Short mmCIF file of C-alpha atoms in Angstrom, two decimals:
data_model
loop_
_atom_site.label_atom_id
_atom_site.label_comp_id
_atom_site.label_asym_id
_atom_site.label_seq_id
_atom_site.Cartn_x
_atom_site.Cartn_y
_atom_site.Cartn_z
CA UNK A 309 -5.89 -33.69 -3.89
CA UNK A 310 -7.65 -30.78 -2.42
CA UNK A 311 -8.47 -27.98 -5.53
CA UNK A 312 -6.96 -25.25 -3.40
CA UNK A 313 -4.28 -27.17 -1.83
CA UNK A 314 -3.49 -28.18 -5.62
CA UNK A 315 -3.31 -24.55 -6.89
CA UNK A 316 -1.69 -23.45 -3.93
CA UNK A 317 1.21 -26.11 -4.35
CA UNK A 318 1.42 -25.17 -7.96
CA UNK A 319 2.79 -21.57 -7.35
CA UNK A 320 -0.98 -19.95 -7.67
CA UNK A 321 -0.84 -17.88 -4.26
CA UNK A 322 0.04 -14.57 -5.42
CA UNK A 323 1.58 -13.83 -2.09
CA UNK A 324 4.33 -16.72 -3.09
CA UNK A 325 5.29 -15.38 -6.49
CA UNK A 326 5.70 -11.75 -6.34
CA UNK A 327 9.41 -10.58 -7.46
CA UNK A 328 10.29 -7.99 -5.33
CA UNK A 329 13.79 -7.17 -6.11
CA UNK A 330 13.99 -3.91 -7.93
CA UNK A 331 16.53 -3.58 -10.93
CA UNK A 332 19.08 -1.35 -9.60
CA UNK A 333 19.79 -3.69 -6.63
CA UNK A 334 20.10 -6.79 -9.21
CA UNK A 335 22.63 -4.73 -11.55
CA UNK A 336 24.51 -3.99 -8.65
CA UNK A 337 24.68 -7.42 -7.60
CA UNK A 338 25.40 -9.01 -10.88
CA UNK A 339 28.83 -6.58 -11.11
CA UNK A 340 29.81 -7.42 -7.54
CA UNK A 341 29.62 -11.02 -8.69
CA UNK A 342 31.38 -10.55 -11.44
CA UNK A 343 34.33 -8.93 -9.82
CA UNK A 344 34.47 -11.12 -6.90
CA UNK A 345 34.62 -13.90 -9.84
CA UNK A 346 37.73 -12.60 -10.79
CA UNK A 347 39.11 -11.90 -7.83
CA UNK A 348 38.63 -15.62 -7.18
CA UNK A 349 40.50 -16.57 -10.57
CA UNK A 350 43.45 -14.13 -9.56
CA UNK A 351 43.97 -16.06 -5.74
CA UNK A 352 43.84 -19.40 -7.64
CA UNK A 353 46.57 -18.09 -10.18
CA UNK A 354 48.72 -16.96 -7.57
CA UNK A 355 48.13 -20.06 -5.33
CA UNK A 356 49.40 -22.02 -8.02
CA UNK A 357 52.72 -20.36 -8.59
CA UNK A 358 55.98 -21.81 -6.91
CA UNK A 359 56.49 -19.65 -3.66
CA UNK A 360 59.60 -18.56 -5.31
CA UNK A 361 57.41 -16.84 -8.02
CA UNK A 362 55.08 -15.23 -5.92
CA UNK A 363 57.62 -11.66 -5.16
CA UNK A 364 54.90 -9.51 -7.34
CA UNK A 365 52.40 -10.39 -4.72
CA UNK A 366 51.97 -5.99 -4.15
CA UNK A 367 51.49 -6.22 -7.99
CA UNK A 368 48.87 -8.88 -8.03
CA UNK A 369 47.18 -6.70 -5.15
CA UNK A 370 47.17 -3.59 -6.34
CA UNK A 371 45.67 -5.26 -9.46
CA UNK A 372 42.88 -6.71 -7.69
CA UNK A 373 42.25 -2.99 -6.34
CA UNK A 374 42.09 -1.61 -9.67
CA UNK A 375 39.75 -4.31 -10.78
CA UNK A 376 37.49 -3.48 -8.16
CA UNK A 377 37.45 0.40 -8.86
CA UNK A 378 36.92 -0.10 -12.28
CA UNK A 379 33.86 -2.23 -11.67
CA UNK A 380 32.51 0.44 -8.61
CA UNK A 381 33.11 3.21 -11.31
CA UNK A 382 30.51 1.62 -13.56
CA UNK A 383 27.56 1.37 -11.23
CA UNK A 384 25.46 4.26 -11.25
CA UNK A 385 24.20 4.68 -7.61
CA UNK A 386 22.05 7.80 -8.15
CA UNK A 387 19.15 5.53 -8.34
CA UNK A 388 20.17 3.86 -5.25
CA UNK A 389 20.47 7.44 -3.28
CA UNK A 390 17.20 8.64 -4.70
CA UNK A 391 15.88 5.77 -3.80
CA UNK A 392 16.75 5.80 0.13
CA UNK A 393 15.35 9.85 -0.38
CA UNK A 394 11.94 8.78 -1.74
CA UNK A 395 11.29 6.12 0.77
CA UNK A 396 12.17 8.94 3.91
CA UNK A 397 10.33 10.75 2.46
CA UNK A 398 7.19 8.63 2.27
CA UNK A 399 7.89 7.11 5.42
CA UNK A 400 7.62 11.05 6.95
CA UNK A 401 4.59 11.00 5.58
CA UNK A 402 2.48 8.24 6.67
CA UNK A 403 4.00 8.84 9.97
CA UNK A 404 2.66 12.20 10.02
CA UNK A 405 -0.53 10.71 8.69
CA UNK A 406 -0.81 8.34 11.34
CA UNK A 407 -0.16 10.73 14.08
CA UNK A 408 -3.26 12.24 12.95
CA UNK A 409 -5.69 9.79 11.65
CA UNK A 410 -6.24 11.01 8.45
CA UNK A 411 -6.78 8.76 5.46
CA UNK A 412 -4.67 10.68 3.30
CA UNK A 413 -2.72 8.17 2.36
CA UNK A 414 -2.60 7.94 -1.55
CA UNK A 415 -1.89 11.49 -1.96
CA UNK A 416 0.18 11.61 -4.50
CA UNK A 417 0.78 15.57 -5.27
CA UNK A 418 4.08 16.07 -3.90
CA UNK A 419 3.66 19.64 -2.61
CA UNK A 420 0.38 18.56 -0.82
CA UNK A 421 2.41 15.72 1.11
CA UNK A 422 5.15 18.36 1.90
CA UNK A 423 2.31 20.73 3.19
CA UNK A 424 0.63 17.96 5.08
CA UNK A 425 4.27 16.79 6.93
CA UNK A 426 4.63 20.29 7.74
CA UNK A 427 1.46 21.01 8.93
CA UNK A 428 1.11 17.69 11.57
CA UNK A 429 4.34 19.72 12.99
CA UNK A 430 2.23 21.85 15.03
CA UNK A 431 -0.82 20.53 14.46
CA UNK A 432 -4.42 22.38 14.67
CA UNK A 433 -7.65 20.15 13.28
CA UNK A 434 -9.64 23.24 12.81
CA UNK A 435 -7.14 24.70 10.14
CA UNK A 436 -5.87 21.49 8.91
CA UNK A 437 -9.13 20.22 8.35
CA UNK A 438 -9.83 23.45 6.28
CA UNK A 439 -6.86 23.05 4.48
CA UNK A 440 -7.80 19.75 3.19
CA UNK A 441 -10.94 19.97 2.30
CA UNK A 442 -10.04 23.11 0.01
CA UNK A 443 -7.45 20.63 -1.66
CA UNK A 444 -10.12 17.78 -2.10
CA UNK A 445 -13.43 20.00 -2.81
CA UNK A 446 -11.48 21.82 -5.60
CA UNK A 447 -8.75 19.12 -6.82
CA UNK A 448 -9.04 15.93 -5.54
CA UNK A 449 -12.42 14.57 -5.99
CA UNK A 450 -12.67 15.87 -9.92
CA UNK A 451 -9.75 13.51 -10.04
CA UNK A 452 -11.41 11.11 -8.03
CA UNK A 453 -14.72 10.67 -10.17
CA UNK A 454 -13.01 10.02 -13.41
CA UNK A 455 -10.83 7.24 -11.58
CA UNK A 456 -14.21 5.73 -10.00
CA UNK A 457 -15.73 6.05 -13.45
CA UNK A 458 -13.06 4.24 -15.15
CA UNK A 459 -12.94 1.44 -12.22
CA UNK A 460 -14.23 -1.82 -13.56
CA UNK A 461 -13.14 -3.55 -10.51
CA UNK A 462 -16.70 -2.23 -8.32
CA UNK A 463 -19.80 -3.37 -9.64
CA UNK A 464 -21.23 -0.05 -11.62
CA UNK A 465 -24.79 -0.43 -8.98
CA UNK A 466 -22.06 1.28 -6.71
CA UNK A 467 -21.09 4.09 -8.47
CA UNK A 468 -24.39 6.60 -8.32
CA UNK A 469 -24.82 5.63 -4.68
CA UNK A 470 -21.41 7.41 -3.97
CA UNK A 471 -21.91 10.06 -6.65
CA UNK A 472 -24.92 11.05 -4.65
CA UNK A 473 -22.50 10.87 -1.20
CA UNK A 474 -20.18 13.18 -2.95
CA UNK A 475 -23.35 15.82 -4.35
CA UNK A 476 -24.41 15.84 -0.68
CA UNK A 477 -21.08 16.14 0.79
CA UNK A 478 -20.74 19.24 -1.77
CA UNK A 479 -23.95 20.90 -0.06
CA UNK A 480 -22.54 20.51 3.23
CA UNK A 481 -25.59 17.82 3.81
CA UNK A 482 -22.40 16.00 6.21
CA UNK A 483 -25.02 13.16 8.10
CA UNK A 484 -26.66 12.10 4.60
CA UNK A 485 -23.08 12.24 2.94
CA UNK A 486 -21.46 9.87 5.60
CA UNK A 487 -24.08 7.43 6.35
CA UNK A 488 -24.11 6.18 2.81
CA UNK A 489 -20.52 5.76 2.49
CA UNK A 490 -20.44 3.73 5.70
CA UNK A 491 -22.90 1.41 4.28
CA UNK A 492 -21.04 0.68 1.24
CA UNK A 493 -17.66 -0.01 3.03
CA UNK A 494 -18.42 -3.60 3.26
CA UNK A 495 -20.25 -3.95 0.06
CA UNK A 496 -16.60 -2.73 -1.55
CA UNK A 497 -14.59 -5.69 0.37
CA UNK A 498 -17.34 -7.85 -1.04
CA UNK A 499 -16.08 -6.81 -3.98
CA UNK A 500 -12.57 -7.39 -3.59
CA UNK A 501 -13.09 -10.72 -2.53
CA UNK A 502 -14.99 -11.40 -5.81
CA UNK A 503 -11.48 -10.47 -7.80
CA UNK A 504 -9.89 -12.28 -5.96
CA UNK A 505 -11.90 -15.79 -6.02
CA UNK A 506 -12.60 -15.10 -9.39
CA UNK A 507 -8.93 -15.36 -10.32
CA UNK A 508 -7.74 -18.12 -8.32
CA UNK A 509 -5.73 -16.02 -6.55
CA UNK A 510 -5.28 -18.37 -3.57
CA UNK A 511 -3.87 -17.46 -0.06
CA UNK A 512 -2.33 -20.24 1.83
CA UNK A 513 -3.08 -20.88 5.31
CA UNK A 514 0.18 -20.24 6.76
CA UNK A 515 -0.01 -16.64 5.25
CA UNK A 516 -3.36 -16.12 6.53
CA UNK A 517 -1.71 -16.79 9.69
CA UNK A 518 1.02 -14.33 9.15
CA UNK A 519 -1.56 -11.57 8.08
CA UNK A 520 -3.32 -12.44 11.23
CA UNK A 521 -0.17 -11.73 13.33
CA UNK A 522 1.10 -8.98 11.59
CA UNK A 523 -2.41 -6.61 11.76
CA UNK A 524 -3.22 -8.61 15.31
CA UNK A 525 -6.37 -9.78 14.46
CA UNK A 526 -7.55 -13.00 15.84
CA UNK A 527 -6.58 -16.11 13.36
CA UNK A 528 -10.58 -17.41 13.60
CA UNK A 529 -11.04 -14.04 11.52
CA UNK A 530 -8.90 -13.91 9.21
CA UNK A 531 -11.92 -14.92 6.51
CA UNK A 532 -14.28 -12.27 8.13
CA UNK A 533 -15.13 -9.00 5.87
CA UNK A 534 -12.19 -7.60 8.07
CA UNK A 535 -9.31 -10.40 7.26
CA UNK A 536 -10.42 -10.62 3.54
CA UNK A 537 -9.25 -6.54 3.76
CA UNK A 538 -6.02 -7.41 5.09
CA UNK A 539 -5.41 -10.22 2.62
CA UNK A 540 -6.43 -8.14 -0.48
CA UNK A 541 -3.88 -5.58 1.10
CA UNK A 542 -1.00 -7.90 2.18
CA UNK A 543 -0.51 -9.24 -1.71
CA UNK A 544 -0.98 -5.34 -3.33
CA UNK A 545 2.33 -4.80 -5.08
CA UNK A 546 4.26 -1.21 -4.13
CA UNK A 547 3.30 1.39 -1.75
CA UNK A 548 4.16 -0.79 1.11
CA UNK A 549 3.87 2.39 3.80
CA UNK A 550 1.08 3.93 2.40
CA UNK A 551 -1.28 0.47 2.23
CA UNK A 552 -0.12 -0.45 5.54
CA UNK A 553 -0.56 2.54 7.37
CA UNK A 554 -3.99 2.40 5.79
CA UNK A 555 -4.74 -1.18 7.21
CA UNK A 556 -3.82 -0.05 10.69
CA UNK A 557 -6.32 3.15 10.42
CA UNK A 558 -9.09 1.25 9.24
CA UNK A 559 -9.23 -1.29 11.39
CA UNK A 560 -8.24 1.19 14.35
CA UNK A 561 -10.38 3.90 12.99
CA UNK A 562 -13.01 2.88 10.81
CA UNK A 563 -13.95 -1.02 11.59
CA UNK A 564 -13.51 -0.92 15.24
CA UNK A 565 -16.43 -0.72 17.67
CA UNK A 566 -15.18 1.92 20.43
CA UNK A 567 -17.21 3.19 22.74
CA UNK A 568 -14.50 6.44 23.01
CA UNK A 569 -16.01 9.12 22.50
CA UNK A 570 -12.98 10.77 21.83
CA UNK A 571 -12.60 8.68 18.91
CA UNK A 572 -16.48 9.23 17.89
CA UNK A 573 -15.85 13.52 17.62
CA UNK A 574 -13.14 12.24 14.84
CA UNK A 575 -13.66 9.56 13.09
CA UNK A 576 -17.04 8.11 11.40
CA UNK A 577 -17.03 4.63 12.94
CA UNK A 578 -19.08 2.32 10.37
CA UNK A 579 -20.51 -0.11 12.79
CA UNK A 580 -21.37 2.90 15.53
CA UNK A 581 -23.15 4.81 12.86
CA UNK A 582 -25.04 1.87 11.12
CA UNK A 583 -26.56 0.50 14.25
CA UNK A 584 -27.52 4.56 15.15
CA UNK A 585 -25.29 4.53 17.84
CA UNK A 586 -22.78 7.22 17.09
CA UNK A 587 -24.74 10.34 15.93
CA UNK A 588 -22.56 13.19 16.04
CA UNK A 589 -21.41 12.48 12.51
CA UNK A 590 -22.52 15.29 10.82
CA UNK A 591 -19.05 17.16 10.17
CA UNK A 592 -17.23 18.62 6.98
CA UNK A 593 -14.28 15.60 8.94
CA UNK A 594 -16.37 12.83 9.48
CA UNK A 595 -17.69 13.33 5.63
CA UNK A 596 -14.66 13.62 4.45
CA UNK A 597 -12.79 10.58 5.90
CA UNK A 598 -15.42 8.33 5.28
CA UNK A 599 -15.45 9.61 1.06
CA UNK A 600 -11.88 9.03 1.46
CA UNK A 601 -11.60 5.97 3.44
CA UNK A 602 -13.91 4.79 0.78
CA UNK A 603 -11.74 6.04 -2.28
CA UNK A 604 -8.96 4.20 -1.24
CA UNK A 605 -10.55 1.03 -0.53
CA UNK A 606 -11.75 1.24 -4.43
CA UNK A 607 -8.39 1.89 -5.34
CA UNK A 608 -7.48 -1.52 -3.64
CA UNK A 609 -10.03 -2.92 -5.76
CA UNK A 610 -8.15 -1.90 -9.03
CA UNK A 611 -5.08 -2.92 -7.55
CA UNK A 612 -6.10 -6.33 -7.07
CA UNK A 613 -7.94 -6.59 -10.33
CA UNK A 614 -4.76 -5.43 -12.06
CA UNK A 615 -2.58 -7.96 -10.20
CA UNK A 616 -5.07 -10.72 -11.31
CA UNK A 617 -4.71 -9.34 -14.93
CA UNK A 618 -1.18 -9.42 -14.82
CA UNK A 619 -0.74 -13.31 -13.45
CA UNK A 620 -3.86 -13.89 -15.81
CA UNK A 621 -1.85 -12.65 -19.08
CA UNK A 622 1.60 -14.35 -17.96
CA UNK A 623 -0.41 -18.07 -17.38
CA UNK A 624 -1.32 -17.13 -20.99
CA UNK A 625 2.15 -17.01 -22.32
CA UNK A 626 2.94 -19.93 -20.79
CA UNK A 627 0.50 -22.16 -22.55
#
């Protein structure tokens, strides 16, 4: 047999094997069982009485009732309600994000997202942009560094190339700042795919397919620089909004090859700048998408090195 096709069929495609069901709906699900169990047991008592027997039937009801409020009075559905919140919340939020093609998306200061949702309300890119980049320049990219520094996912050849982006983008120096993040876009999703075919984490062809569909890329490139993105991103565990919304800008954004020029006055376009066709680039925006388109492609990178650690440490226990 095939080595992938034997992996594959022995449960080592991540994308097969991830448990998804969080523990609040499995409690709930386990009690509801339970009382349905003995609501079950109660019918088959009463079915097997005489019909003369069976005058209590209002008791036998009104004790099912009670069972069933006794059980619904032990399930704590705060979680449950907090969780509907958080996920409005976050869907507000990379709608408003999307709206207006910012790659914001792993924000995770919760008075910054409020501010941002608010702000797309009646939006102005001169003012949000400032906005922003007073929020990154001062916060963000401190906390940025030391998370790039820490990142054993990129190879470390990486990590002085962007520290000199970010010392240019700090000196306004916008053109130098975005051209070498552009350039590096690629060599990160090089990267990615290295985790990933160094752990055996396998992706079927079927789900290829389905990755294909979903992002509506052609299937012939679903193994291009491009599709091994949308893989890496398609098995990433939580933040299902945020890293999806994130596919859709970078391949809308970021990867494409428009001619708009629209599009050009907003976005740094990587294959537009690196071929020196798109040279109006130089812009406190255009810097500051590309740093953070970049940011949260490395974040990918740890995501998918930490999901390989994880399956990594549970084949372990196995053995």
């Amino acid at each position: 047999m095939d080595e992938n096709k034997e992996r594959e069929s022995e449960g080592e495609n991540i994308l097969s094997t991830k448990d998804v069901s969080p523990p609040v709906y499995d409690k709930i699900s386990l009690q509801m069982q339970e009382t349905m169990q003995h609501f079950a047991d109660m019918i088959a008592e009463v079915n097997a009485y005489p019909q003369t027997l069976v005058s209590n039937m209002i008791d036998v009801v009104e004790e099912i009732a009670n069972s069933i409020q006794d059980v619904l009075s032990t399930i704590d559905l705060s979680a449950l309600v907090t969780g509907f919140a958080n996920i409005g919340e976050v869907a507000a939020f990379t709608e408003a994000l999307r709206q207006i093609r910012w790659p914001l998306f792993l924000i995770e200061n919760k008075e910054i997202r409020e501010q941002i949702v608010e702000k797309c309300k009646d939006y102005n890119k001169e003012e949000f942009t400032a906005f922003i980049s007073a929020y990154c320049e001062n916060v963000y990219f401190k906390e940025m560094v030391q998370k790039w520094k820490n990142n054993s996912a990129i190879q470390a050849e990486r990590f002085p190339i962007l520290q000199e982006a970010l010392t240019l983008h700090e000196q306004k120096a916008y053109y130098g700042a975005t051209s070498i993040v552009m350039c590096q876009i690629y060599g990160i999703i090089s990267d990615i795919t290295h985790i990933m075919k160094k752990n055996n984490i396998v992706i079927t062809s079927d789900d290829k397919k389905e990755i294909a569909d979903l992002f509506s890329l052609k299937v012939e490139k679903i193994d291009s620089e491009k599709g091994k993105m949308l893989q890496a991103i398609s098995i990433v565990e939580g933040r299902i909004f945020e890293w999806s919304s994130f596919a859709d800008y970078l391949m809308d954004e970021i990867l494409c090859s428009s001619d708009s020029k629209q599009k050009w006055n907003e976005q740094p376009l990587r294959n537009k700048i690196c071929h020196g066709n798109q040279l109006n680039f130089g812009t406190q925006e255009h810097s500051l998408k590309a740093i953070l388109t970049v940011d949260i492609l490395i974040n990918l990178a740890l995501e998918i090195k930490t999901l390989a650690d994880h399956y990594s440490n549970k084949s372990r226990e196995k053995v």
